[in-house]
Short mmCIF file of C-alpha atoms in Angstrom, two decimals:
data_model
loop_
_atom_site.label_atom_id
_atom_site.label_comp_id
_atom_site.label_asym_id
_atom_site.label_seq_id
_atom_site.Cartn_x
_atom_site.Cartn_y
_atom_site.Cartn_z
CA MET R 229 10.85 -15.86 -15.82
CA LEU R 230 8.67 -16.64 -12.86
CA ALA R 231 6.15 -13.83 -11.40
CA MET R 232 2.82 -13.47 -9.68
CA ASN R 233 0.23 -12.86 -12.05
CA TYR R 234 -3.07 -11.64 -10.24
CA ARG R 235 -6.35 -13.21 -11.93
CA GLY R 236 -8.59 -11.20 -10.38
CA PRO R 237 -9.82 -10.75 -6.70
CA LEU R 238 -8.60 -12.91 -3.88
CA ARG R 239 -7.34 -15.36 -7.44
CA VAL R 240 -3.24 -15.24 -8.26
CA ARG R 241 -1.02 -18.06 -9.76
CA ILE R 242 3.07 -17.63 -10.71
CA ASP R 243 3.29 -17.99 -14.29
CA ASP R 244 5.84 -17.35 -17.13
CA LYS R 245 6.20 -13.52 -18.07
CA PRO R 246 8.86 -12.19 -20.32
CA MET R 247 11.86 -11.02 -18.74
CA PRO R 248 11.66 -6.79 -17.65
CA GLU R 249 13.53 -4.95 -20.24
CA ILE R 250 15.45 -1.50 -19.80
CA LEU R 251 13.20 1.28 -20.78
CA HIS R 252 14.50 4.32 -20.04
CA PRO R 253 18.33 5.35 -19.21
CA GLN R 254 18.15 5.95 -15.54
CA ASP R 255 16.00 1.91 -15.31
CA ALA R 256 17.90 -0.62 -13.77
CA ILE R 257 16.97 -4.52 -14.04
CA VAL R 258 16.96 -6.31 -10.81
CA ARG R 259 17.36 -9.86 -9.05
CA VAL R 260 14.99 -10.72 -6.70
CA THR R 261 16.49 -12.17 -3.58
CA ARG R 262 13.68 -10.96 -0.82
CA SER R 263 9.95 -10.10 -1.76
CA CYS R 264 7.85 -9.26 0.80
CA ILE R 265 3.75 -9.70 1.04
CA CYS R 266 2.77 -6.31 1.97
CA GLY R 267 -0.95 -5.85 4.38
CA SER R 268 -1.63 -3.46 1.41
CA ASP R 269 -0.94 -5.38 -1.57
CA LEU R 270 -4.19 -7.45 0.15
CA HIS R 271 -6.73 -4.17 -1.59
CA LEU R 272 -5.25 -5.15 -4.75
CA TYR R 273 -5.78 -8.99 -4.12
CA ASN R 274 -9.47 -8.27 -2.42
CA GLY R 275 -10.32 -5.83 -5.72
CA SER R 276 -10.64 -2.87 -4.02
CA VAL R 277 -8.19 -0.69 -5.85
CA PRO R 278 -9.46 0.73 -9.21
CA ASP R 279 -7.76 0.41 -12.47
CA THR R 280 -6.34 -3.31 -10.97
CA ARG R 281 -5.77 -4.99 -14.28
CA VAL R 282 -5.97 -8.99 -14.63
CA GLY R 283 -2.22 -10.00 -15.61
CA MET R 284 -0.08 -7.64 -13.21
CA THR R 285 3.03 -8.59 -10.96
CA PHE R 286 1.52 -7.15 -7.45
CA GLY R 287 5.78 -6.44 -4.51
CA HIS R 288 6.52 -3.58 -3.52
CA GLU R 289 8.84 -4.56 -1.45
CA PHE R 290 11.70 -6.42 -2.35
CA THR R 291 15.30 -6.97 -2.85
CA GLY R 292 17.77 -8.37 -5.53
CA PHE R 293 20.99 -8.08 -6.94
CA VAL R 294 21.67 -5.27 -9.67
CA GLU R 295 21.34 -7.63 -13.01
CA GLN R 296 21.90 -4.79 -15.66
CA VAL R 297 21.79 -1.05 -15.34
CA GLY R 298 20.43 2.03 -18.28
CA GLU R 299 23.39 4.47 -19.52
CA GLU R 300 22.70 7.41 -16.78
CA VAL R 301 22.99 5.15 -14.01
CA GLN R 302 26.09 6.25 -12.26
CA LYS R 303 25.90 5.48 -8.72
CA LEU R 304 24.80 1.60 -8.83
CA ARG R 305 26.86 -1.25 -10.09
CA VAL R 306 26.17 -4.36 -11.51
CA GLY R 307 26.34 -7.18 -8.77
CA ASP R 308 25.35 -4.46 -6.00
CA HIS R 309 22.43 -6.33 -3.79
CA VAL R 310 20.35 -3.56 -2.69
CA LEU R 311 16.69 -3.09 -0.83
CA VAL R 312 14.53 -0.93 -3.69
CA PRO R 313 11.90 1.78 -1.81
CA PHE R 314 8.34 1.08 -2.85
CA ASN R 315 7.81 4.46 -3.96
CA ILE R 316 9.22 4.98 -7.34
CA ALA R 317 10.87 8.93 -7.29
CA CYS R 318 12.40 10.88 -9.82
CA GLY R 319 15.07 12.92 -7.37
CA LYS R 320 14.20 15.53 -9.89
CA CYS R 321 10.33 16.95 -9.27
CA VAL R 322 9.33 19.76 -6.78
CA PHE R 323 8.05 17.04 -4.58
CA CYS R 324 11.21 14.90 -4.26
CA GLU R 325 13.33 17.72 -3.99
CA GLN R 326 11.63 18.42 -0.65
CA GLU R 327 11.81 15.11 0.12
CA LEU R 328 8.75 14.27 -0.03
CA TYR R 329 9.60 10.72 -2.26
CA GLY R 330 6.04 9.44 -1.72
CA ASN R 331 4.59 11.67 -4.11
CA CYS R 332 7.10 12.16 -6.72
CA HIS R 333 5.14 13.95 -10.04
CA GLU R 334 7.14 12.09 -12.39
CA SER R 335 6.74 8.24 -12.23
CA ASN R 336 3.30 7.88 -12.47
CA PRO R 337 0.83 9.39 -15.45
CA GLU R 338 -2.61 7.53 -14.09
CA ALA R 339 -3.22 9.48 -11.41
CA THR R 340 -1.90 13.23 -9.52
CA ALA R 341 -2.71 12.09 -6.28
CA VAL R 342 -0.28 9.00 -5.33
CA GLY R 343 3.58 9.14 -6.88
CA GLY R 344 4.33 5.60 -8.65
CA ILE R 345 4.56 2.45 -6.64
CA PHE R 346 5.82 -1.22 -7.60
CA GLY R 347 3.33 -3.71 -8.14
CA TYR R 348 0.49 -1.45 -6.90
CA SER R 349 -2.25 -1.38 -10.29
CA HIS R 350 -2.03 1.39 -12.66
CA THR R 351 -3.76 4.05 -10.38
CA ALA R 352 -0.04 3.86 -8.81
CA GLY R 353 1.77 4.15 -12.08
CA GLY R 354 1.64 0.50 -13.86
CA TYR R 355 4.80 -0.75 -12.62
CA ASP R 356 5.28 -4.91 -13.02
CA GLY R 357 6.51 -5.41 -8.86
CA GLY R 358 8.85 -7.10 -7.53
CA GLN R 359 7.03 -10.47 -6.55
CA ALA R 360 8.91 -12.18 -9.33
CA GLU R 361 12.55 -13.16 -10.19
CA TYR R 362 13.06 -10.11 -12.31
CA VAL R 363 11.95 -6.20 -11.87
CA ARG R 364 12.65 -3.43 -13.41
CA VAL R 365 13.40 -0.72 -11.69
CA PRO R 366 12.80 2.74 -12.68
CA TYR R 367 15.21 6.39 -11.16
CA ALA R 368 17.74 3.19 -10.17
CA ASP R 369 20.08 6.50 -8.70
CA VAL R 370 17.56 7.01 -6.50
CA GLY R 371 15.71 4.65 -4.92
CA PRO R 372 17.82 1.52 -4.44
CA THR R 373 20.21 1.28 -1.52
CA VAL R 374 23.57 -0.94 -1.24
CA ILE R 375 22.53 -2.78 1.78
CA PRO R 376 25.18 -2.25 4.39
CA GLN R 377 27.93 -4.97 4.87
CA GLY R 378 26.49 -7.24 7.01
CA MET R 379 22.86 -6.73 6.89
CA ASP R 380 20.65 -9.16 7.12
CA PRO R 381 18.69 -9.68 3.71
CA ASP R 382 15.51 -9.96 5.91
CA ASP R 383 16.62 -7.09 7.87
CA ALA R 384 16.98 -5.35 4.43
CA VAL R 385 13.53 -5.80 2.91
CA LEU R 386 11.42 -4.60 5.89
CA LEU R 387 13.81 -1.59 5.32
CA THR R 388 11.89 -0.98 1.67
CA ASP R 389 7.69 -0.72 2.62
CA VAL R 390 7.49 -1.69 6.74
CA VAL R 391 9.99 0.17 9.11
CA PRO R 392 9.61 3.93 7.31
CA THR R 393 6.02 3.49 7.25
CA GLY R 394 5.87 2.36 11.14
CA TYR R 395 8.68 4.71 11.82
CA GLN R 396 6.92 7.69 9.96
CA ALA R 397 3.49 6.76 11.19
CA ALA R 398 5.17 8.04 14.69
CA GLU R 399 6.89 10.61 13.49
CA MET R 400 3.98 12.47 12.16
CA GLY R 401 1.96 11.89 15.21
CA GLY R 402 4.07 15.01 16.73
CA ILE R 403 4.77 12.75 19.70
CA GLN R 404 5.83 14.30 22.99
CA PRO R 405 7.33 12.73 25.66
CA GLY R 406 5.16 10.92 27.68
CA ASP R 407 2.57 10.83 25.27
CA THR R 408 0.28 8.29 25.71
CA VAL R 409 0.27 6.55 21.31
CA VAL R 410 -3.46 4.75 20.13
CA VAL R 411 -2.39 2.16 17.63
CA PHE R 412 -5.08 1.00 15.85
CA GLY R 413 -4.06 -2.38 14.41
CA ALA R 414 -1.34 -5.14 14.74
CA GLY R 415 -0.42 -5.78 11.09
CA PRO R 416 3.79 -5.23 10.49
CA VAL R 417 2.96 -1.84 10.14
CA GLY R 418 1.16 -0.87 13.51
CA ILE R 419 3.82 -3.40 15.31
CA MET R 420 6.38 -1.18 13.82
CA ALA R 421 4.36 2.12 14.49
CA ALA R 422 4.30 0.80 18.36
CA ARG R 423 7.94 -0.14 18.56
CA CYS R 424 9.11 3.39 16.94
CA ALA R 425 6.54 5.18 19.30
CA TRP R 426 8.90 4.93 21.85
CA LEU R 427 11.81 6.64 20.31
CA PHE R 428 9.79 9.30 20.47
CA GLY R 429 9.35 9.57 23.97
CA ALA R 430 5.91 8.12 24.30
CA GLY R 431 5.00 7.14 27.50
CA ARG R 432 2.35 5.05 26.53
CA VAL R 433 1.57 2.43 23.81
CA ILE R 434 -1.59 0.56 23.96
CA VAL R 435 -2.48 -1.61 20.32
CA ILE R 436 -6.03 -2.10 19.28
CA ASP R 437 -6.56 -5.44 17.00
CA HIS R 438 -8.78 -8.33 17.15
CA VAL R 439 -6.38 -10.90 16.20
CA ASP R 440 -5.27 -12.09 19.29
CA TYR R 441 -1.74 -14.19 17.93
CA ARG R 442 -0.76 -10.57 17.09
CA LEU R 443 -1.86 -9.08 20.17
CA GLU R 444 0.55 -11.19 21.99
CA PHE R 445 3.28 -10.73 19.15
CA VAL R 446 3.19 -7.03 19.70
CA LYS R 447 2.96 -6.83 23.80
CA ASN R 448 5.91 -8.45 23.58
CA TYR R 449 7.88 -7.00 20.38
CA ALA R 450 6.39 -3.45 20.93
CA PRO R 451 6.56 -3.80 23.78
CA CYS R 452 2.77 -2.12 25.08
CA GLU R 453 -0.35 -2.61 26.51
CA ALA R 454 -2.37 -4.52 23.62
CA TYR R 455 -5.97 -5.25 23.93
CA ASN R 456 -9.09 -6.93 21.50
CA PHE R 457 -11.09 -4.99 20.54
CA ARG R 458 -14.23 -7.84 20.16
CA SER R 459 -13.57 -8.19 24.24
CA LEU R 460 -14.30 -4.43 25.23
CA GLU R 461 -17.67 -3.00 24.35
CA ASP R 462 -16.83 -0.44 22.75
CA PRO R 463 -12.93 0.55 21.88
CA VAL R 464 -13.73 4.36 21.65
CA VAL R 465 -14.96 4.25 26.05
CA PHE R 466 -12.29 1.83 26.64
CA ILE R 467 -9.52 4.74 25.35
CA LYS R 468 -11.23 7.23 27.58
CA ARG R 469 -11.30 5.70 30.62
CA THR R 470 -8.28 3.94 30.45
CA THR R 471 -6.59 7.97 29.92
CA GLY R 472 -8.40 9.67 32.39
CA TRP R 473 -11.10 10.36 30.37
CA LEU R 474 -9.89 13.00 27.99
CA GLY R 475 -8.41 10.65 25.37
CA ALA R 476 -5.05 9.74 23.80
CA ASP R 477 -2.52 11.97 22.42
CA VAL R 478 -1.58 10.82 19.46
CA CYS R 479 -3.96 8.09 17.88
CA ILE R 480 -2.37 5.98 14.58
CA ASP R 481 -4.57 4.29 11.95
CA ALA R 482 -2.44 1.39 11.02
CA VAL R 483 -5.42 -0.56 9.38
CA GLY R 484 -6.70 1.41 6.20
CA ALA R 485 -9.65 -0.14 3.93
CA GLU R 486 -9.61 -3.50 5.52
CA ALA R 487 -10.31 -2.79 9.07
CA ALA R 488 -13.37 -4.93 11.04
CA GLY R 489 -15.55 -3.80 13.70
CA SER R 490 -18.00 -2.10 12.36
CA ALA R 491 -20.79 -4.42 10.15
CA MET R 492 -22.03 -0.55 8.41
CA GLN R 493 -17.67 -0.15 7.27
CA THR R 494 -17.43 -3.67 6.33
CA LEU R 495 -20.53 -3.75 4.48
CA LEU R 496 -20.31 -0.33 2.60
CA GLY R 497 -16.05 0.19 2.33
CA ARG R 498 -15.23 -4.13 1.82
CA LYS R 499 -18.27 -5.49 0.07
CA LEU R 500 -20.12 -3.75 -1.75
CA LEU R 501 -16.60 -0.88 -2.69
CA MET R 502 -19.18 1.99 -2.31
CA GLN R 503 -16.48 3.73 -0.18
CA GLY R 504 -12.32 4.25 -0.79
CA GLY R 505 -12.41 0.96 2.61
CA SER R 506 -13.81 0.35 5.59
CA ALA R 507 -12.65 3.48 7.51
CA THR R 508 -13.35 1.56 11.08
CA ALA R 509 -9.90 2.07 12.49
CA LEU R 510 -9.72 5.75 11.27
CA HIS R 511 -13.38 6.44 12.81
CA TRP R 512 -11.76 5.08 16.04
CA ALA R 513 -8.79 7.04 16.10
CA ILE R 514 -10.77 10.22 15.54
CA ASN R 515 -13.23 9.84 18.15
CA SER R 516 -10.32 8.30 20.56
CA VAL R 517 -7.93 11.24 20.47
CA LYS R 518 -7.98 14.44 22.65
CA LYS R 519 -9.17 17.62 21.89
CA GLY R 520 -6.53 19.75 20.00
CA GLY R 521 -4.42 15.76 19.84
CA ILE R 522 -2.41 14.66 16.72
CA VAL R 523 -4.73 11.41 14.24
CA SER R 524 -1.23 9.96 11.91
CA ILE R 525 -3.00 7.54 9.47
CA VAL R 526 -0.61 5.24 7.22
CA GLY R 527 -3.60 2.72 6.46
CA VAL R 528 -4.19 2.68 2.92
CA TYR R 529 -7.75 3.72 1.54
CA GLY R 530 -8.89 3.51 -2.30
CA PRO R 531 -8.99 6.95 -4.46
CA ILE R 532 -13.01 7.56 -3.64
CA ASP R 533 -15.30 8.84 -1.07
CA THR R 534 -15.24 7.16 2.23
CA LEU R 535 -17.11 7.74 5.55
CA VAL R 536 -15.90 9.50 8.31
CA PRO R 537 -17.07 11.30 11.10
CA ILE R 538 -14.92 14.95 10.25
CA GLY R 539 -17.48 17.23 11.98
CA ASN R 540 -15.57 15.63 15.29
CA VAL R 541 -12.23 16.43 13.20
CA VAL R 542 -13.00 20.07 13.13
CA ASN R 543 -15.00 20.15 16.93
CA LYS R 544 -12.21 18.56 18.85
CA GLY R 545 -9.63 20.70 16.96
CA LEU R 546 -7.73 17.78 15.34
CA THR R 547 -4.75 17.70 13.33
CA LEU R 548 -4.95 15.20 10.39
CA ARG R 549 -1.38 14.12 9.08
CA ALA R 550 -1.16 10.95 6.48
CA ASN R 551 1.39 10.16 4.10
CA GLN R 552 3.09 7.71 2.27
CA ALA R 553 6.56 6.91 3.71
CA SER R 554 9.17 8.70 2.44
CA VAL R 555 11.60 6.04 2.85
CA LYS R 556 14.42 7.46 0.53
CA ARG R 557 13.99 10.48 3.47
CA LEU R 558 13.81 8.43 6.53
CA LEU R 559 16.64 5.05 5.64
CA PRO R 560 19.59 6.68 6.66
CA ARG R 561 18.19 6.59 10.48
CA LEU R 562 16.47 3.49 9.56
CA ILE R 563 19.14 1.85 8.57
CA GLN R 564 21.27 3.17 11.91
CA HIS R 565 18.84 1.73 14.67
CA VAL R 566 18.54 -1.91 12.91
CA GLN R 567 23.01 -1.74 12.69
CA ASN R 568 22.88 -0.46 15.98
CA GLY R 569 20.26 -3.11 17.39
CA VAL R 570 17.44 -1.02 18.34
CA LEU R 571 15.65 -2.18 15.45
CA ASN R 572 14.66 -5.48 14.97
CA PRO R 573 12.41 -6.11 12.12
CA LYS R 574 13.28 -9.71 10.95
CA ALA R 575 11.27 -11.32 13.85
CA LEU R 576 8.53 -9.95 11.88
CA ILE R 577 9.07 -12.59 9.18
CA THR R 578 6.79 -15.71 10.12
CA HIS R 579 6.88 -17.54 6.42
CA ARG R 580 9.13 -18.10 3.92
CA VAL R 581 7.66 -19.57 0.80
CA PRO R 582 8.97 -20.42 -2.50
CA LEU R 583 7.56 -18.01 -4.94
CA GLU R 584 5.98 -20.85 -6.48
CA TYR R 585 3.46 -20.94 -3.75
CA VAL R 586 2.67 -17.21 -4.19
CA SER R 587 -1.17 -18.26 -3.87
CA ASP R 588 -0.87 -20.13 -1.01
CA ALA R 589 1.23 -17.30 1.03
CA TYR R 590 -1.81 -14.67 -0.22
CA ARG R 591 -4.40 -17.02 1.25
CA ILE R 592 -2.31 -17.42 4.42
CA PHE R 593 -1.54 -13.98 4.90
CA SER R 594 -5.07 -12.32 3.97
CA ALA R 595 -6.92 -15.88 6.24
CA LYS R 596 -4.30 -14.82 8.66
CA LEU R 597 -3.58 -18.57 8.94
CA ASP R 598 -0.68 -20.49 10.81
CA GLY R 599 -0.23 -17.33 13.50
CA CYS R 600 0.89 -15.71 9.99
CA ILE R 601 2.61 -11.99 11.20
CA LYS R 602 4.79 -11.32 7.48
CA PRO R 603 5.67 -13.10 4.63
CA VAL R 604 8.78 -13.29 2.64
CA LEU R 605 8.46 -14.85 -0.75
CA LEU R 606 12.06 -16.67 -1.41
CA PRO R 607 13.13 -16.82 -5.81
CA PRO R 608 14.26 -20.12 -6.55
CA SER R 609 18.14 -18.05 -7.19
CA ALA R 610 17.70 -16.44 -3.46
CA ARG R 611 17.02 -20.32 -2.69
CA SER R 612 20.02 -22.11 -3.99
CA MET K 273 -15.59 39.04 -15.14
CA GLU K 274 -12.08 39.57 -16.32
CA GLN K 275 -9.20 39.14 -12.99
CA THR K 276 -6.07 40.71 -12.59
CA ALA K 277 -3.40 39.45 -11.03
CA ILE K 278 -2.47 40.97 -7.31
CA ASP K 279 0.21 42.56 -5.97
CA PRO K 280 0.43 41.29 -2.17
CA SER K 281 2.90 43.89 -0.81
CA GLN K 282 0.27 46.23 -1.74
CA VAL K 283 -2.09 44.41 0.29
CA LYS K 284 -2.80 46.22 3.78
CA GLY K 285 -1.19 43.96 6.59
CA TRP K 286 0.10 41.68 4.02
CA GLY K 287 2.70 39.00 6.08
CA ILE K 288 2.93 41.47 9.49
CA ASP K 289 1.61 38.07 11.01
CA ALA K 290 3.65 35.86 9.44
CA ASP K 291 5.72 32.85 11.18
CA VAL K 292 7.66 30.18 10.09
CA ARG K 293 7.63 28.06 12.33
CA ASN K 294 3.65 27.31 11.91
CA ASP K 295 4.09 24.45 9.58
CA PRO K 296 2.50 20.90 10.10
CA THR K 297 4.82 19.11 7.44
CA TYR K 298 7.78 19.69 9.24
CA PRO K 299 10.04 17.43 9.17
CA ILE K 300 8.25 14.99 6.50
CA LYS K 301 8.52 18.33 4.03
CA ARG K 302 11.66 19.88 3.21
CA ARG K 303 9.89 23.01 2.53
CA ASN K 304 11.51 25.26 0.05
CA ASN K 305 7.76 25.95 -1.60
CA GLY K 306 9.22 25.18 -5.29
CA GLU K 307 5.70 24.91 -5.63
CA HIS K 308 5.04 28.44 -6.26
CA ALA K 309 7.04 27.70 -9.78
CA GLY K 310 3.98 25.39 -11.16
CA TYR K 311 5.31 23.00 -13.16
CA SER K 312 8.39 24.33 -14.38
CA TRP K 313 11.58 22.17 -13.10
CA VAL K 314 13.95 20.16 -15.93
CA ARG K 315 12.55 17.21 -16.22
CA PRO K 316 14.12 13.65 -16.32
CA SER K 317 14.28 12.79 -19.69
CA GLN K 318 10.65 11.00 -21.66
CA GLN K 319 10.70 7.08 -21.16
CA PRO K 320 9.01 6.30 -24.92
CA ILE K 321 5.92 6.16 -24.83
CA SER K 322 5.99 2.49 -26.44
CA VAL K 323 2.44 1.40 -25.51
CA GLU K 324 -0.65 3.03 -24.77
CA ILE K 325 -0.30 4.71 -21.94
CA LEU K 326 -3.80 6.44 -20.14
CA HIS K 327 -2.77 9.96 -18.34
CA SER K 328 -4.54 11.63 -15.65
CA ASN K 329 -6.33 14.63 -17.40
CA GLU K 330 -5.17 16.90 -13.86
CA ARG K 331 -2.03 16.83 -15.45
CA PRO K 332 -0.76 18.18 -19.09
CA ASN K 333 1.41 14.90 -19.76
CA VAL K 334 2.94 11.63 -19.12
CA SER K 335 5.18 11.50 -16.62
CA ALA K 336 8.66 10.93 -17.77
CA THR K 337 8.79 7.19 -16.44
CA PHE K 338 5.29 4.77 -16.62
CA GLY K 339 4.45 1.10 -15.97
CA THR K 340 3.92 -0.57 -19.40
CA SER K 341 2.07 -3.24 -17.60
CA THR K 342 -0.95 -4.75 -19.25
CA PRO K 343 -1.91 -1.92 -21.48
CA PRO K 344 -5.54 -1.39 -22.15
CA ALA K 345 -7.72 -4.03 -24.32
CA GLY K 346 -11.18 -5.60 -25.09
CA LEU K 347 -14.16 -4.00 -23.69
CA SER K 348 -12.10 -3.31 -20.42
CA GLY K 349 -10.10 -1.29 -22.15
CA VAL K 350 -12.88 0.82 -23.64
CA PHE K 351 -14.02 1.12 -20.74
CA ARG K 352 -10.53 2.58 -18.88
CA ARG K 353 -10.31 5.16 -21.86
CA ILE K 354 -13.63 6.83 -20.93
CA ALA K 355 -12.29 6.67 -17.56
CA PHE K 356 -9.29 8.59 -18.30
CA ARG K 357 -11.70 11.39 -19.35
CA TYR K 358 -12.62 12.43 -16.45
CA SER K 359 -10.89 13.63 -13.39
CA GLU K 360 -9.60 11.68 -10.19
CA SER K 361 -12.51 14.03 -8.71
CA SER K 362 -14.77 12.45 -10.68
CA TYR K 363 -16.92 9.21 -10.43
CA GLY K 364 -17.27 9.65 -14.27
CA HIS K 365 -13.41 8.56 -13.16
CA TRP K 366 -13.82 5.50 -10.75
CA LEU K 367 -16.55 4.02 -11.26
CA PRO K 368 -15.71 2.96 -15.04
CA LEU K 369 -12.05 1.76 -13.88
CA MET K 370 -13.97 -0.48 -10.99
CA LEU K 371 -16.51 -1.74 -13.68
CA ALA K 372 -13.28 -2.74 -16.65
CA ASP K 373 -11.33 -4.21 -13.33
CA ARG K 374 -14.99 -6.95 -13.11
CA ILE K 375 -15.03 -6.91 -17.35
CA GLY K 376 -11.54 -7.66 -17.51
CA VAL K 377 -11.22 -10.88 -14.65
CA MET K 378 -13.67 -12.28 -17.01
CA GLU K 379 -11.21 -11.24 -20.27
CA GLY K 380 -8.65 -13.39 -18.15
CA VAL K 381 -10.82 -16.50 -17.79
CA LEU K 382 -11.63 -16.27 -21.14
CA GLY K 383 -8.12 -15.32 -22.55
CA ASP K 384 -6.73 -18.14 -20.12
CA LEU K 385 -9.06 -20.67 -22.33
CA VAL K 386 -8.56 -19.45 -25.55
CA ARG K 387 -5.00 -19.79 -25.10
CA GLY K 388 -5.36 -23.71 -24.17
CA HIS K 389 -5.29 -23.29 -20.61
CA VAL K 390 -8.28 -24.14 -17.67
CA PRO K 391 -7.57 -21.79 -14.82
CA ASN K 392 -7.17 -24.15 -11.48
CA PHE K 393 -9.21 -21.88 -9.47
CA PHE K 394 -9.04 -23.85 -6.73
CA GLY K 395 -4.96 -23.52 -6.75
CA GLU K 396 -4.87 -19.62 -7.69
CA LEU K 397 -7.45 -19.05 -4.83
CA GLY K 398 -5.45 -20.79 -1.99
CA TRP K 399 -7.21 -23.50 -0.91
CA LYS K 400 -4.60 -25.34 -0.68
CA ALA K 401 -3.31 -23.68 2.14
CA GLU K 402 -6.82 -23.56 3.44
CA TRP K 403 -7.06 -27.22 3.74
CA GLN K 404 -3.69 -27.38 5.54
CA HIS K 405 -4.54 -24.22 8.02
CA ASN K 406 -8.28 -23.84 8.13
CA ARG K 407 -9.99 -27.10 7.34
CA LYS K 408 -12.43 -26.96 9.74
CA SER K 409 -13.57 -23.59 8.20
CA LEU K 410 -13.37 -24.67 4.68
CA MET K 411 -15.03 -27.48 4.93
CA GLY K 412 -18.02 -25.41 6.62
CA ARG K 413 -18.09 -23.06 3.56
CA ILE K 414 -17.76 -25.58 0.58
CA LEU K 415 -20.84 -27.39 2.82
CA PHE K 416 -22.75 -24.34 3.16
CA GLY K 417 -21.96 -23.24 -0.89
CA ALA K 418 -23.25 -26.68 -1.73
CA LEU K 419 -26.30 -26.58 0.18
CA MET K 420 -27.11 -22.84 -1.12
CA ILE K 421 -26.78 -24.51 -5.07
CA ALA K 422 -28.94 -27.29 -3.68
CA ALA K 423 -31.60 -25.33 -2.63
CA LEU K 424 -31.15 -22.70 -5.76
CA THR K 425 -31.62 -25.40 -7.94
CA GLY K 426 -34.61 -27.59 -6.10
CA TYR K 427 -36.53 -23.58 -6.12
CA PHE K 428 -35.68 -23.76 -9.46
CA ARG K 429 -37.08 -26.95 -10.58
CA GLY K 430 -39.89 -26.39 -7.95
CA ARG K 431 -40.84 -23.07 -10.11
CA ARG K 432 -40.33 -25.06 -13.64
CA GLU K 433 -42.84 -27.83 -12.92
#
């Protein structure tokens, strides 16, 4: 079968790889119909996530048809068209039982700090991902959800990560009616976080980024105020000034390890890999929020230490909230929001690329070429 | 010094200020405090361990399922095995893994060549897309690279002479 194959930082290609097999009685094999490249895939692509092995297939946002099921699978049937949450969750451990499906303890032997994630290095369990024609899906009765009749598969594939992560970013902000919410990052997750902030009653939503075409998009899509930090002398001072000099009620870091905007953070976090990423967005979030405010973090960072102004967190009395999105917990509500037309995820998709051109798709997304916001890969069988 | 378990109910004032509403995990976590019983749940059946799996020393076992992609091998595998002697809290874990990743890239190129496949670096880097959408910048970078190589070649040739 065709599958994306990681060859080293910035190098990926399409290769023939063996078909996945049922390795556990709760496994399913899924024939992929849509597979996105996620902003967090770029951390792998850039070589900044430890234990990312050459030969691995990435991809944690995908939909597909169930081709085969293990003997213990009861809820799924061969032929079901499913959307598959990016978290691999057993549904049995004490964390899954408390709906922390992103923190499962029975899906990742290599690290205890993160649950299993499809195609996201051995630090997240060593699973090959969905940027392929077929993929093995463990715990098939827990995560995969049959795509409701009438739902556009482009909407469905964004319900595997982008929508729940953006929604949970806003949810973790504890937004109260009238709150000013600042989202750092106008990538797909930041765009969705800005959109969802309104659902919690925000009074004002501001997005900060440095890519003009994305700022233009989010300004219309969310809708919100959108500013390019390169045109601001100091984004923190700007936020203070525009919020009556006290700061935002809620700040959301929707960027993570690849943040631009600080030469020192870029050097230490992105070039020298001496910290778990460039924490510029988080730094600004901590310093832009008001005293007693809340900082919500969904941007992904590596597992090693990262420089952030933790003293300001203490002195300002901030609440930090963070997690990988618990996709399964949020799906029922979010499916409803999509079906009711409250959320329109597919509008984020700007590029539909044949799986065979995966190297170009990564380059376009990574370098923000051709107005790219969200690329989706289409395997040959999904194009016929 | 030997430690003995303390019965909380015997501690003066125990629980008098407890407030279940003081829970910043809401609504993310449906709290049941199951963690208090430790690692004691009924585990899913164990996936047969058919390839070498390195597991964190912060857990007692291999998780019930795991990925079987790219097991440790070669020199990079040696460093990965060393890394897993140390906890996730230690640089002794992460630095060998990052080194192994870089070694793995070289092993990947060698492996390709051994199999008779010459990697198409330009294709893998997605330069076709750059050429299509970002030609000016790509040409600038190529020119800069060529100038650097020419300058370095000239410098070392001059020193040799």
